[in-house]
PDB file of N, CA, C and O in Angstrom:
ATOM      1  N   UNK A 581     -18.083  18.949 -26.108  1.00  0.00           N
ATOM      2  CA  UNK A 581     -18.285  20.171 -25.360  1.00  0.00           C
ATOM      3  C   UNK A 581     -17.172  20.337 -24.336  1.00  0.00           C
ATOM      4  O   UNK A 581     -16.768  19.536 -23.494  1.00  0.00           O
ATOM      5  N   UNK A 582     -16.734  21.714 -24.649  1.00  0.00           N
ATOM      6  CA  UNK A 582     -15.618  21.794 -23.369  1.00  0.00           C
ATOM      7  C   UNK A 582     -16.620  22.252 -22.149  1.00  0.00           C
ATOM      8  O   UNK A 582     -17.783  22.636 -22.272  1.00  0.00           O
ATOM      9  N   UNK A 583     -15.672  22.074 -20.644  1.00  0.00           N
ATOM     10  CA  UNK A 583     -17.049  21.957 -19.707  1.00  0.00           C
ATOM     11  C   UNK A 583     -16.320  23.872 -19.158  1.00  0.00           C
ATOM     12  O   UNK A 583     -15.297  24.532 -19.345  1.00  0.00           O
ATOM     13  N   UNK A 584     -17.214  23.973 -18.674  1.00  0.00           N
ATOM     14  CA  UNK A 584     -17.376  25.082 -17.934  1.00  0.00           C
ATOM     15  C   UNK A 584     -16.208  25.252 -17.005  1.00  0.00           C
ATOM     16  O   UNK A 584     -16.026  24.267 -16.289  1.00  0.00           O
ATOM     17  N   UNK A 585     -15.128  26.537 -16.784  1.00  0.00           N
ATOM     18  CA  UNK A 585     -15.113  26.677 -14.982  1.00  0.00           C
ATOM     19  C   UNK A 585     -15.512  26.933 -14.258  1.00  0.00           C
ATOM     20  O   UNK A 585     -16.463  27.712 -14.325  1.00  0.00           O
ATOM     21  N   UNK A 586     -15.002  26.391 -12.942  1.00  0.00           N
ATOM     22  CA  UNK A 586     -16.334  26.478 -11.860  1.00  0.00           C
ATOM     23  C   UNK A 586     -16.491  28.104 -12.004  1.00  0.00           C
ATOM     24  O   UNK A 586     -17.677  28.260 -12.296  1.00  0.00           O
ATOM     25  N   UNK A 587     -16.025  29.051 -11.956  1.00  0.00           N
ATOM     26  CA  UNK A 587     -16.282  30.441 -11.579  1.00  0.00           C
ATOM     27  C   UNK A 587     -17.435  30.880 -12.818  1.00  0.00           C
ATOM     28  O   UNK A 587     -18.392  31.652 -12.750  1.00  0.00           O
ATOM     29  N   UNK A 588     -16.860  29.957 -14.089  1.00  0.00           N
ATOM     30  CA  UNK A 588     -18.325  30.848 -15.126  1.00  0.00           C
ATOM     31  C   UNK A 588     -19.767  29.888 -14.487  1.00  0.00           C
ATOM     32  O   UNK A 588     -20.830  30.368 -14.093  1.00  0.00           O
ATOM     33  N   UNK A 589     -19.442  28.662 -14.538  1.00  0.00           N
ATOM     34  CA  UNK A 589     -20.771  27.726 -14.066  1.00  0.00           C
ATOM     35  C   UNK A 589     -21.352  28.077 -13.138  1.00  0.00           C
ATOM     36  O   UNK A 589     -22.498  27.677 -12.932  1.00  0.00           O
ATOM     37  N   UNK A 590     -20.427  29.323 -11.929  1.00  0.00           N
ATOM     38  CA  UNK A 590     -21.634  29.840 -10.794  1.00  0.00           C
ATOM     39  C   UNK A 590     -22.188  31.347 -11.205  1.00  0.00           C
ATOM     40  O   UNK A 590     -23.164  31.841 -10.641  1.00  0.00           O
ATOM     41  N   UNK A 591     -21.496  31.977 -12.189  1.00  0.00           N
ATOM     42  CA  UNK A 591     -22.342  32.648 -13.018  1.00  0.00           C
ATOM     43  C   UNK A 591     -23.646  32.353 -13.756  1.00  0.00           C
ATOM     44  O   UNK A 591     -24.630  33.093 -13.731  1.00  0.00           O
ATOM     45  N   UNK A 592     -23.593  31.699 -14.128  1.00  0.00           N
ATOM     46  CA  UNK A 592     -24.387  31.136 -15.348  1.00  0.00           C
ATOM     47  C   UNK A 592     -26.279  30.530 -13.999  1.00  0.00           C
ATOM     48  O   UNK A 592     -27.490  30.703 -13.868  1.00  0.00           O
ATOM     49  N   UNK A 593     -25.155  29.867 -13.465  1.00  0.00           N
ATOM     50  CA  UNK A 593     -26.173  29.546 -12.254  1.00  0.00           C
ATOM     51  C   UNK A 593     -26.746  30.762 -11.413  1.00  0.00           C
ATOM     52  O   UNK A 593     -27.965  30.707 -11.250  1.00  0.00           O
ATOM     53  N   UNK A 594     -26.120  31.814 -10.867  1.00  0.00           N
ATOM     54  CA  UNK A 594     -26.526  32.832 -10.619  1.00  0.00           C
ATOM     55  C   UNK A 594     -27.374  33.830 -11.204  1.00  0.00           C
ATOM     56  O   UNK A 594     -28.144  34.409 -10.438  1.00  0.00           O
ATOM     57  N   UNK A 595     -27.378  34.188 -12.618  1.00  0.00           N
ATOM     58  CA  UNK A 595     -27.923  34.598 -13.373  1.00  0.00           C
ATOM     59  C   UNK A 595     -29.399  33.645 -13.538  1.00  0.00           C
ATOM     60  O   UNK A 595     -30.451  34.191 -13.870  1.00  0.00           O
ATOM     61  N   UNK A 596     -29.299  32.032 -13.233  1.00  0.00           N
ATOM     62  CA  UNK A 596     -30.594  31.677 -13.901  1.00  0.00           C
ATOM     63  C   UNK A 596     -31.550  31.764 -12.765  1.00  0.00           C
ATOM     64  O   UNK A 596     -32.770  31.922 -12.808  1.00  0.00           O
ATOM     65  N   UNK A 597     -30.589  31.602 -11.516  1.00  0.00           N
ATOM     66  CA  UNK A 597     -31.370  31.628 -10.242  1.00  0.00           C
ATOM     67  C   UNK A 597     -31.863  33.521  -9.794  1.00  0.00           C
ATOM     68  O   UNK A 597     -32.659  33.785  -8.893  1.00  0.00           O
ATOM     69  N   UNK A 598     -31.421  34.198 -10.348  1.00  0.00           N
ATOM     70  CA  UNK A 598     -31.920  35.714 -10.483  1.00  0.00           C
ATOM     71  C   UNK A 598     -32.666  35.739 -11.658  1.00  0.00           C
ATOM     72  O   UNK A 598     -33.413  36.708 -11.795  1.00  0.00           O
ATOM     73  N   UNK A 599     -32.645  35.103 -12.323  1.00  0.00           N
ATOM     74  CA  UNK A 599     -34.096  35.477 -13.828  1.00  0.00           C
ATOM     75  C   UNK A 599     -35.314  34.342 -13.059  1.00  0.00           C
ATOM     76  O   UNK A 599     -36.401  34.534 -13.604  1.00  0.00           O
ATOM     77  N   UNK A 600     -35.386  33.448 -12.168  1.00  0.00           N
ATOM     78  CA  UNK A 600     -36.208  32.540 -12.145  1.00  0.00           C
ATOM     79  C   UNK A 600     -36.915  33.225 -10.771  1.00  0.00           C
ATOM     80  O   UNK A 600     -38.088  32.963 -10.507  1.00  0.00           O
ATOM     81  N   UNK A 601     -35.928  34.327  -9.723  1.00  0.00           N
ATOM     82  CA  UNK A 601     -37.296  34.873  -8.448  1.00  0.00           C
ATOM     83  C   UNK A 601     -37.762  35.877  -9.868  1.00  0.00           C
ATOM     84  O   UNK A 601     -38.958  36.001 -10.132  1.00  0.00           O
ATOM     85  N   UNK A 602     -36.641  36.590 -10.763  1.00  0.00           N
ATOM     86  CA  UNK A 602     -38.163  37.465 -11.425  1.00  0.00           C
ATOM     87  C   UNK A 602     -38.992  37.108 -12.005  1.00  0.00           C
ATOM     88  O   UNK A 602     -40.078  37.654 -11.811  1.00  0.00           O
ATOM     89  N   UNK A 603     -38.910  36.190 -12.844  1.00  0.00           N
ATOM     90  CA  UNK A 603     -39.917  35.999 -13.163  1.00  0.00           C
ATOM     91  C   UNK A 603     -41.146  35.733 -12.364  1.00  0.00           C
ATOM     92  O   UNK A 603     -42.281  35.955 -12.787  1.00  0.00           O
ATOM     93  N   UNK A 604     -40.803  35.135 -10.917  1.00  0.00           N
ATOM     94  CA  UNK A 604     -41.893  34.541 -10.097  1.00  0.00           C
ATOM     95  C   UNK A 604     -42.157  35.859  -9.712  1.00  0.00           C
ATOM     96  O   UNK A 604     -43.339  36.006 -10.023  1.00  0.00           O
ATOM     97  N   UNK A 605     -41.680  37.116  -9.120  1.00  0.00           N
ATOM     98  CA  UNK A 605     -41.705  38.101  -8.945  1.00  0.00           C
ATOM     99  C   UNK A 605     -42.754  39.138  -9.716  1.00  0.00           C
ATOM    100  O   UNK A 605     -43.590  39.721  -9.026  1.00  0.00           O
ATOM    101  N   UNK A 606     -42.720  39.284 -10.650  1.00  0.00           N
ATOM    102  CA  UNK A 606     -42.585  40.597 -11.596  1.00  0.00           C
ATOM    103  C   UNK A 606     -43.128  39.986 -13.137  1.00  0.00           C
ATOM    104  O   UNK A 606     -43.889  40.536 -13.933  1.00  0.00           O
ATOM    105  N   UNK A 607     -42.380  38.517 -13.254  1.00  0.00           N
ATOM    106  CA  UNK A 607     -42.258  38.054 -15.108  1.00  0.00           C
ATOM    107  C   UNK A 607     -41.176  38.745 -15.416  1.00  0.00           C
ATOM    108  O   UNK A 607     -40.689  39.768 -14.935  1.00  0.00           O
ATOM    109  N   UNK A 608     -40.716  37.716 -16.702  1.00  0.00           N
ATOM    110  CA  UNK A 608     -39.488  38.578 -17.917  1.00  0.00           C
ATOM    111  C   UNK A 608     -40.266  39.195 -19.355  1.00  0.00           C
ATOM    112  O   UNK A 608     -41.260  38.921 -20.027  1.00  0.00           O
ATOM    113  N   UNK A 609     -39.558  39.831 -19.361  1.00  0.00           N
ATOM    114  CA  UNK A 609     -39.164  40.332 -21.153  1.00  0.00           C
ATOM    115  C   UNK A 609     -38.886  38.961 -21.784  1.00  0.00           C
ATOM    116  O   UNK A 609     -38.428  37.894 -21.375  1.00  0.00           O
ATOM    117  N   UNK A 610     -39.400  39.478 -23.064  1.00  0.00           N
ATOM    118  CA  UNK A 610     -38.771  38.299 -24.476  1.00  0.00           C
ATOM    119  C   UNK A 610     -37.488  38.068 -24.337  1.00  0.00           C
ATOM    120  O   UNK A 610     -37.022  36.933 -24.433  1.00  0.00           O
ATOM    121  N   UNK A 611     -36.725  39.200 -24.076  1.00  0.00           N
ATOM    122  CA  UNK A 611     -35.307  39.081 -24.021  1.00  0.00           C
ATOM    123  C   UNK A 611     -34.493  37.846 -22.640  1.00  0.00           C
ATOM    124  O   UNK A 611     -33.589  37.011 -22.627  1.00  0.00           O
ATOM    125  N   UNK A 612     -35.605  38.483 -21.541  1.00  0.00           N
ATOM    126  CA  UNK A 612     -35.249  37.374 -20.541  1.00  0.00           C
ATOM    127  C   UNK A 612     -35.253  36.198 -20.597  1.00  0.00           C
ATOM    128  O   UNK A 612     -34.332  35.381 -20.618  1.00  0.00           O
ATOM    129  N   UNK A 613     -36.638  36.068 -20.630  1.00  0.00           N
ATOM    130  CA  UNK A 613     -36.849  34.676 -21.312  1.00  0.00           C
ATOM    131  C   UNK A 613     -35.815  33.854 -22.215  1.00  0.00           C
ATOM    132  O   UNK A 613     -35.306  32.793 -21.853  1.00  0.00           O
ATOM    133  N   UNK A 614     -35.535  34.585 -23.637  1.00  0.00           N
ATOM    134  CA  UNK A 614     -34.708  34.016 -23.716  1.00  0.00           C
ATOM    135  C   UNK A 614     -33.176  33.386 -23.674  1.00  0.00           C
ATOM    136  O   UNK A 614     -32.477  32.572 -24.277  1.00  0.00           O
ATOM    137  N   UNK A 615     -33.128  34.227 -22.654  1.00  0.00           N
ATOM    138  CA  UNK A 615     -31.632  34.439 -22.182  1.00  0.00           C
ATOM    139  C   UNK A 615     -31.900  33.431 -20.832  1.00  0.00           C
ATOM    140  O   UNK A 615     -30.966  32.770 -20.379  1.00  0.00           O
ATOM    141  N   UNK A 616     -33.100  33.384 -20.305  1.00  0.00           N
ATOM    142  CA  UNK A 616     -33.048  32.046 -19.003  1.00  0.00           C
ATOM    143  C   UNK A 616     -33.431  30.617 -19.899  1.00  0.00           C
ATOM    144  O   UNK A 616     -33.538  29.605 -19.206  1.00  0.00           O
ATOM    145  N   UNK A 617     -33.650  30.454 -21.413  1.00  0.00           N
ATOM    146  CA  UNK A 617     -33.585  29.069 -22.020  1.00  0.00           C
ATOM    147  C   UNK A 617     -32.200  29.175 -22.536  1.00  0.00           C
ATOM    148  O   UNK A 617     -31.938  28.054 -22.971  1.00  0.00           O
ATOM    149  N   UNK A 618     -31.181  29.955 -22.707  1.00  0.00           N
ATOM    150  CA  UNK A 618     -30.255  29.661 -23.315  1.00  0.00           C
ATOM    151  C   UNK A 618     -28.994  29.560 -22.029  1.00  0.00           C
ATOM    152  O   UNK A 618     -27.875  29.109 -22.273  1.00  0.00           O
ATOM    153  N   UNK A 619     -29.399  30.049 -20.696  1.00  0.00           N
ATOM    154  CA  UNK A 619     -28.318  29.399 -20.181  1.00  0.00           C
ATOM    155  C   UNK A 619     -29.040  28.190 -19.689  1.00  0.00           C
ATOM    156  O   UNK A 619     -28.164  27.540 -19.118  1.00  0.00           O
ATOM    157  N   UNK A 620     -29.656  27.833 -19.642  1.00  0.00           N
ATOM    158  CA  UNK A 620     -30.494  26.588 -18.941  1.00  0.00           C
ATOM    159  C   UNK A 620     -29.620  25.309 -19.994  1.00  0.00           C
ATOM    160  O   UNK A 620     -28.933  24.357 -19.624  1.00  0.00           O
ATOM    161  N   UNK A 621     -29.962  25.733 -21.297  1.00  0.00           N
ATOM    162  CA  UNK A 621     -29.202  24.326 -22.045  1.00  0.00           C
ATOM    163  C   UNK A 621     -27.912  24.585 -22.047  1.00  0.00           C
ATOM    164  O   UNK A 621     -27.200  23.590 -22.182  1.00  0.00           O
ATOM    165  N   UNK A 622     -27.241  25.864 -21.912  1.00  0.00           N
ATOM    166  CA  UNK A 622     -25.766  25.691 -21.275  1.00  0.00           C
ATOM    167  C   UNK A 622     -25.629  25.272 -20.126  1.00  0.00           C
ATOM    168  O   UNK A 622     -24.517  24.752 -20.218  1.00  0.00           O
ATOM    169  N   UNK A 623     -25.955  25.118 -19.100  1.00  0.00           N
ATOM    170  CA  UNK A 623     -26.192  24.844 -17.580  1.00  0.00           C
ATOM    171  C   UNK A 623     -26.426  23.081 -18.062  1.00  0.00           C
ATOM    172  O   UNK A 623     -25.444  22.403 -17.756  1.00  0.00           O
ATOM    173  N   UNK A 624     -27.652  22.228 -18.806  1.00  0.00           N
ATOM    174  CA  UNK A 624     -27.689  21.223 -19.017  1.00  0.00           C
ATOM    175  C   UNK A 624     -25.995  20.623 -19.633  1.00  0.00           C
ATOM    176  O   UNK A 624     -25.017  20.013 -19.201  1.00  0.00           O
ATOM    177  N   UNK A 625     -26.317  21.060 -20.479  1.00  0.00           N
ATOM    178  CA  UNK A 625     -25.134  20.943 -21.414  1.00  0.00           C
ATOM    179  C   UNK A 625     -23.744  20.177 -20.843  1.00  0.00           C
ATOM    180  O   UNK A 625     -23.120  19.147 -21.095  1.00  0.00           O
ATOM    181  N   UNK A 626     -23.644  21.353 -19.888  1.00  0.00           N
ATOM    182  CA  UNK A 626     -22.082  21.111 -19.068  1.00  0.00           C
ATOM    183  C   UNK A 626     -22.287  20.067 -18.001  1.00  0.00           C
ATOM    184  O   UNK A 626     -21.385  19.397 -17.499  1.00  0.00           O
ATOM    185  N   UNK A 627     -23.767  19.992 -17.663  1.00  0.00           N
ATOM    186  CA  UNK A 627     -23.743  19.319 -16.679  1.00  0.00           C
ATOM    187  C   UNK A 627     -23.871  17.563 -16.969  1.00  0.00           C
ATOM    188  O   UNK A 627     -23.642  16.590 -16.250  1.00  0.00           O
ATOM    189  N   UNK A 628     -24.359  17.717 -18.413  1.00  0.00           N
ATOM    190  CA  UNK A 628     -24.314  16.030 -19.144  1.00  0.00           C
ATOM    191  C   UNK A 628     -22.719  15.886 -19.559  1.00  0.00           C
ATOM    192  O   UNK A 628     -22.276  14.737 -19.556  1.00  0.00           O
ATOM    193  N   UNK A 629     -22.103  16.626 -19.803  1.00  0.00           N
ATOM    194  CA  UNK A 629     -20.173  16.886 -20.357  1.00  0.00           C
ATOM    195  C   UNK A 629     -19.786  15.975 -18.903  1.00  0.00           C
ATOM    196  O   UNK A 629     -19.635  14.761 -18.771  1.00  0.00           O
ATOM    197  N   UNK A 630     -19.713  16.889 -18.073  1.00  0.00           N
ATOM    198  CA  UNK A 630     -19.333  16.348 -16.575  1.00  0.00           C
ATOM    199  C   UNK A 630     -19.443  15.470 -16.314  1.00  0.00           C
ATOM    200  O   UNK A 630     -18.498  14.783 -15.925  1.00  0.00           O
ATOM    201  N   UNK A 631     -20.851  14.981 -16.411  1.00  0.00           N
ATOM    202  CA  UNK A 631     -21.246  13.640 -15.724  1.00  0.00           C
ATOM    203  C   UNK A 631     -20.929  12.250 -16.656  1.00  0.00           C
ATOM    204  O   UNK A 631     -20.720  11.155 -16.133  1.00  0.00           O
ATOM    205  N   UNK A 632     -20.929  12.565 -18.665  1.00  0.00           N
ATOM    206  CA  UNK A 632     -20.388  11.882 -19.036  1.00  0.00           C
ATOM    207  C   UNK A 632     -18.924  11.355 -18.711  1.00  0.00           C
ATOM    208  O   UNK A 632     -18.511  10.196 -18.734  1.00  0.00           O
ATOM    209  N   UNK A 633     -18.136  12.741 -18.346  1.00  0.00           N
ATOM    210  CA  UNK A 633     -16.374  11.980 -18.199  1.00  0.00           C
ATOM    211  C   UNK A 633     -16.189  11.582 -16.985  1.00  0.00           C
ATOM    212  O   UNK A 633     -15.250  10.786 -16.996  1.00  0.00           O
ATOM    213  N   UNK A 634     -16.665  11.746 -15.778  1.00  0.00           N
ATOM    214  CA  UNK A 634     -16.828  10.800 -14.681  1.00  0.00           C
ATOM    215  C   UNK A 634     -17.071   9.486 -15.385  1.00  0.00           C
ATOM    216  O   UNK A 634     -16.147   8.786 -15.799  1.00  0.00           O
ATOM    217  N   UNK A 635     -18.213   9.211 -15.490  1.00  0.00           N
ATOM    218  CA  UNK A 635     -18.507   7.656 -16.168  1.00  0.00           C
ATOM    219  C   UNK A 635     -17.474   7.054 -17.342  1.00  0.00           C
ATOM    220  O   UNK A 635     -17.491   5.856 -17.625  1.00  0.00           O
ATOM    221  N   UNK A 636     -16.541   8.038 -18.020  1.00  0.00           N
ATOM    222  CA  UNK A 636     -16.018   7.530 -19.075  1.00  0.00           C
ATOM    223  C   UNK A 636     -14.490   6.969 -17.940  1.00  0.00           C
ATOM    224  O   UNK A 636     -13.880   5.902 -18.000  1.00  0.00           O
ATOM    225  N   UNK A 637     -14.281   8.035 -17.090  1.00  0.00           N
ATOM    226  CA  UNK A 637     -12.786   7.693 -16.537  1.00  0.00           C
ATOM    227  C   UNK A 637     -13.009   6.533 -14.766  1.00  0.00           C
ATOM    228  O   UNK A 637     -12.197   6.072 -13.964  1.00  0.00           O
ATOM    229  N   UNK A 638     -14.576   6.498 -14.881  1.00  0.00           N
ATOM    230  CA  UNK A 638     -14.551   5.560 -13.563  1.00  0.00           C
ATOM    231  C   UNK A 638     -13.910   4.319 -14.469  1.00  0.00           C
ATOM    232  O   UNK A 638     -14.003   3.985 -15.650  1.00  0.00           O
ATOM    233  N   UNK A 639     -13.136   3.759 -13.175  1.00  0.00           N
ATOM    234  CA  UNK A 639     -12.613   1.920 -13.612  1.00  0.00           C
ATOM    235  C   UNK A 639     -13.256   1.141 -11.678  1.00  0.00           C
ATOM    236  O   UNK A 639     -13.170   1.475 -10.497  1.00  0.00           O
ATOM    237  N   UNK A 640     -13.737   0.222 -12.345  1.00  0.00           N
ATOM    238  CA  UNK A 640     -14.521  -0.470 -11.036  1.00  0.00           C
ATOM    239  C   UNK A 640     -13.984  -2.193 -10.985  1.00  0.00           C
ATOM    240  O   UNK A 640     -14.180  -3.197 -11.669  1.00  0.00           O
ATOM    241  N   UNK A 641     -13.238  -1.856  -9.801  1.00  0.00           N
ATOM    242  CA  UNK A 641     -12.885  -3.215  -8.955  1.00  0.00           C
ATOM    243  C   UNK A 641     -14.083  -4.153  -8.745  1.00  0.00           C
ATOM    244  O   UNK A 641     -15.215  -3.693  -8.600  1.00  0.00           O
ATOM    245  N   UNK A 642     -13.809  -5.566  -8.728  1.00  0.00           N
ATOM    246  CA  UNK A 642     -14.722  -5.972  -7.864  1.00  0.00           C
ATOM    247  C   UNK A 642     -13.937  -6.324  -6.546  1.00  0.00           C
ATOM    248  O   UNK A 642     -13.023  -5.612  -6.132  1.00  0.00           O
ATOM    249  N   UNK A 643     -14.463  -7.763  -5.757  1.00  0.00           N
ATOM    250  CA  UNK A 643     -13.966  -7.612  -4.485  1.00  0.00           C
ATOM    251  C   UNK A 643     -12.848  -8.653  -4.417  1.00  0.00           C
ATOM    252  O   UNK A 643     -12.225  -8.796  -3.365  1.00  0.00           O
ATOM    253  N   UNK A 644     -12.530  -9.499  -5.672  1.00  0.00           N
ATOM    254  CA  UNK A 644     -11.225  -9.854  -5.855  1.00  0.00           C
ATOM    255  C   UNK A 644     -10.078  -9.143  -5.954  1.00  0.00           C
ATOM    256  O   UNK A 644      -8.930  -9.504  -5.695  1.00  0.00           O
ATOM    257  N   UNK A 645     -10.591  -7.817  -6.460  1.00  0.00           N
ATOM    258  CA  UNK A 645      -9.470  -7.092  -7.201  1.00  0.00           C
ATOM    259  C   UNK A 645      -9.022  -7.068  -8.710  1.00  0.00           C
ATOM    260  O   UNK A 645      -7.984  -6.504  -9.056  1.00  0.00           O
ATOM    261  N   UNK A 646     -10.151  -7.932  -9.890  1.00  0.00           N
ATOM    262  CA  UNK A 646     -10.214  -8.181 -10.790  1.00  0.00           C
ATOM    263  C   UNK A 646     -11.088  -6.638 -11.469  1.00  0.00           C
ATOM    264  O   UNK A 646     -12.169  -6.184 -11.092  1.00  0.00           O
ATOM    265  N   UNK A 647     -10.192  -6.121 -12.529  1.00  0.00           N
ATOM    266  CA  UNK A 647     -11.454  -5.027 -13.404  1.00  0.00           C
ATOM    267  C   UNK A 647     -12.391  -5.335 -14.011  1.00  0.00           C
ATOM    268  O   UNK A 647     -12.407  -5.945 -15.080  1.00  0.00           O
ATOM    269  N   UNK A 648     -13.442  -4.875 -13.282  1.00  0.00           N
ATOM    270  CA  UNK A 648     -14.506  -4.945 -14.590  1.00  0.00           C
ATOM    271  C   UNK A 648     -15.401  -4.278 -15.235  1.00  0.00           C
ATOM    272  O   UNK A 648     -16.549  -4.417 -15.654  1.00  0.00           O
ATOM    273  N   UNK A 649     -13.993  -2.987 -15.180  1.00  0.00           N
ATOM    274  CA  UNK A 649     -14.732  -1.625 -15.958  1.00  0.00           C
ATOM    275  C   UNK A 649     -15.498  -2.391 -17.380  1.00  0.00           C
ATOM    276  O   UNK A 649     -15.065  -3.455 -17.823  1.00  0.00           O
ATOM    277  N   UNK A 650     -16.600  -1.718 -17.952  1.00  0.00           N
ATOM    278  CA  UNK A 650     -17.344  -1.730 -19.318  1.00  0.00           C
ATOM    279  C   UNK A 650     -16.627  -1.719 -20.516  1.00  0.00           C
ATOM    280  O   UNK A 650     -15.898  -0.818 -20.931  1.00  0.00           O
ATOM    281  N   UNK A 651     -16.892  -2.793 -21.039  1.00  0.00           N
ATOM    282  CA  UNK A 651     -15.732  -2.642 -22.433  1.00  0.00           C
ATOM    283  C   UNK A 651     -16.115  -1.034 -22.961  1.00  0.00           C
ATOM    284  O   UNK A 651     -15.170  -0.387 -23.410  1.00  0.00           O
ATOM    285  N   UNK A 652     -17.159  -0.529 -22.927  1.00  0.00           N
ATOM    286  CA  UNK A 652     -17.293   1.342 -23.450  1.00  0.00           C
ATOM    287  C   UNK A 652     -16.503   1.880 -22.505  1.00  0.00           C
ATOM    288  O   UNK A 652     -15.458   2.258 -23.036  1.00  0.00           O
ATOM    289  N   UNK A 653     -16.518   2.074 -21.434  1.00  0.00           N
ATOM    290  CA  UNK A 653     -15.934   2.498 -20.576  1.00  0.00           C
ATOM    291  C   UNK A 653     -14.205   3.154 -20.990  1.00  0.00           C
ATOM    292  O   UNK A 653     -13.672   4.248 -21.173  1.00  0.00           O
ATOM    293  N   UNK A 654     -13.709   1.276 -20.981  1.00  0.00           N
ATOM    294  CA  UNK A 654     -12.194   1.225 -21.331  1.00  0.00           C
ATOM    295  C   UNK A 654     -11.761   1.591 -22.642  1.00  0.00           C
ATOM    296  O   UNK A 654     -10.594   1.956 -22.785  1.00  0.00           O
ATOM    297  N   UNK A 655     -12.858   1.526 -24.027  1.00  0.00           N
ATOM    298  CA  UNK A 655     -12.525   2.417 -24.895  1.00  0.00           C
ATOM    299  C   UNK A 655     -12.201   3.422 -25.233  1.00  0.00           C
ATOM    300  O   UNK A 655     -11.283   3.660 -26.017  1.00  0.00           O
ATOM    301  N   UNK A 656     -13.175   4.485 -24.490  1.00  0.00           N
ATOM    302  CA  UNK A 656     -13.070   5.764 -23.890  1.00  0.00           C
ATOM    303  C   UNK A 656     -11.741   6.512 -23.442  1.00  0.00           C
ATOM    304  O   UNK A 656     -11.200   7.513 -23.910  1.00  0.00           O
ATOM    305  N   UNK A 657     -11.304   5.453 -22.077  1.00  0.00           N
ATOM    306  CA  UNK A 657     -10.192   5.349 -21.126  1.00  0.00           C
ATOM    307  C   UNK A 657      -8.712   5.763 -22.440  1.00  0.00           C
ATOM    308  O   UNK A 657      -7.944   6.721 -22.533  1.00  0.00           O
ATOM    309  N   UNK A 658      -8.886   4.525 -23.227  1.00  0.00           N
ATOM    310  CA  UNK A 658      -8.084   4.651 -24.114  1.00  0.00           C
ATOM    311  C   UNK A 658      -7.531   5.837 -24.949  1.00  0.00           C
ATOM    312  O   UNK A 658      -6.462   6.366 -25.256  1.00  0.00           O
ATOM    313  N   UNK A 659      -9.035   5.968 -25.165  1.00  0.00           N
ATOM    314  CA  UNK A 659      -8.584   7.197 -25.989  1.00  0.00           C
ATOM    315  C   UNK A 659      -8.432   8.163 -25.308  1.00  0.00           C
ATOM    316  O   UNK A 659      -8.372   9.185 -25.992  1.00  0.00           O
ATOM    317  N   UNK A 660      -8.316   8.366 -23.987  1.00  0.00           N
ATOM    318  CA  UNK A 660      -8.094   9.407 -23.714  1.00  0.00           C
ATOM    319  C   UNK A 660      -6.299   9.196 -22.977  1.00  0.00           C
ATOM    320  O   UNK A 660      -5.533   9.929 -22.352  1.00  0.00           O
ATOM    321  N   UNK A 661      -6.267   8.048 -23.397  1.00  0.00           N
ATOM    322  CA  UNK A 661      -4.369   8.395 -22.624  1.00  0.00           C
ATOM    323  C   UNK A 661      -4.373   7.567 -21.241  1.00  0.00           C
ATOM    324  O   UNK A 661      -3.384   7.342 -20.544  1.00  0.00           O
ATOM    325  N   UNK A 662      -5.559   7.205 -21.021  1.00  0.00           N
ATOM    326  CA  UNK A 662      -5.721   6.762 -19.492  1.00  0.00           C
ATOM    327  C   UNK A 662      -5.362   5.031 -19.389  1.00  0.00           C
ATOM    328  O   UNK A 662      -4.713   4.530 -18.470  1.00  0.00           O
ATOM    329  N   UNK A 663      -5.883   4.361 -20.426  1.00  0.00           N
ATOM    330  CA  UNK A 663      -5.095   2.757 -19.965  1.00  0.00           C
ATOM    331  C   UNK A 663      -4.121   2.632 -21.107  1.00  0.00           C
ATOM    332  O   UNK A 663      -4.007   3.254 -22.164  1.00  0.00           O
ATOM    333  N   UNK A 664      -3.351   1.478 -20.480  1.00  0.00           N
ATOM    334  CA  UNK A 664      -2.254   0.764 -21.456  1.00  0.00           C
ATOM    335  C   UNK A 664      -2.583  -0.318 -21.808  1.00  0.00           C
ATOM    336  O   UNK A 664      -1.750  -0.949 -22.458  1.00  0.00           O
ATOM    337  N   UNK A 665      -3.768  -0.889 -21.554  1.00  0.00           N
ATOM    338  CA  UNK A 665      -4.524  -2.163 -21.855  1.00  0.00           C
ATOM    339  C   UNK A 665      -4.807  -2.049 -22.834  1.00  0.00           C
ATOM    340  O   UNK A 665      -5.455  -2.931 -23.397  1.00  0.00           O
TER     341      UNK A 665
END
């Protein structure tokens, strides 16, 4: 998944946070409804993307100064261009 930019992701967020007072408000249409589950798993979506490549590009020191990023971790790393290890 490519991730979101921030400017569509505060769309997307804006829109769910305006379908969620109407509904508390008023209720949606079929149409709403399903237009507040389909950005919701886009909204999930990007937000598991994100949080996966943080975790893929963290590398963690200990207090020697020895790595001991996750052998998954540094696989990852790899493939993405990031170690020479």
């Amino acid at each position: 998944m490519i991730l979101m930019d921030k400017d569509e992701e505060k769309k997307v967020i804006d829109r769910i946070n305006f379908l969620f007072h109407k509904k508390e408000e008023q209720g949606l249409t079929e149409e709403e409804e399903a237009e507040r589950k389909e950005l919701h798993k886009k909204f999930i979506a990007n937000f598991r993307a994100g949080f996966k490549q943080q975790l893929e590009d963290l590398v963690i020191i200990d207090k020697n100064g020895k790595d001991v990023t996750s052998e998954k971790a540094k696989r990852a790393q790899r493939r993405k261009g990031l170690r020479k290890d």
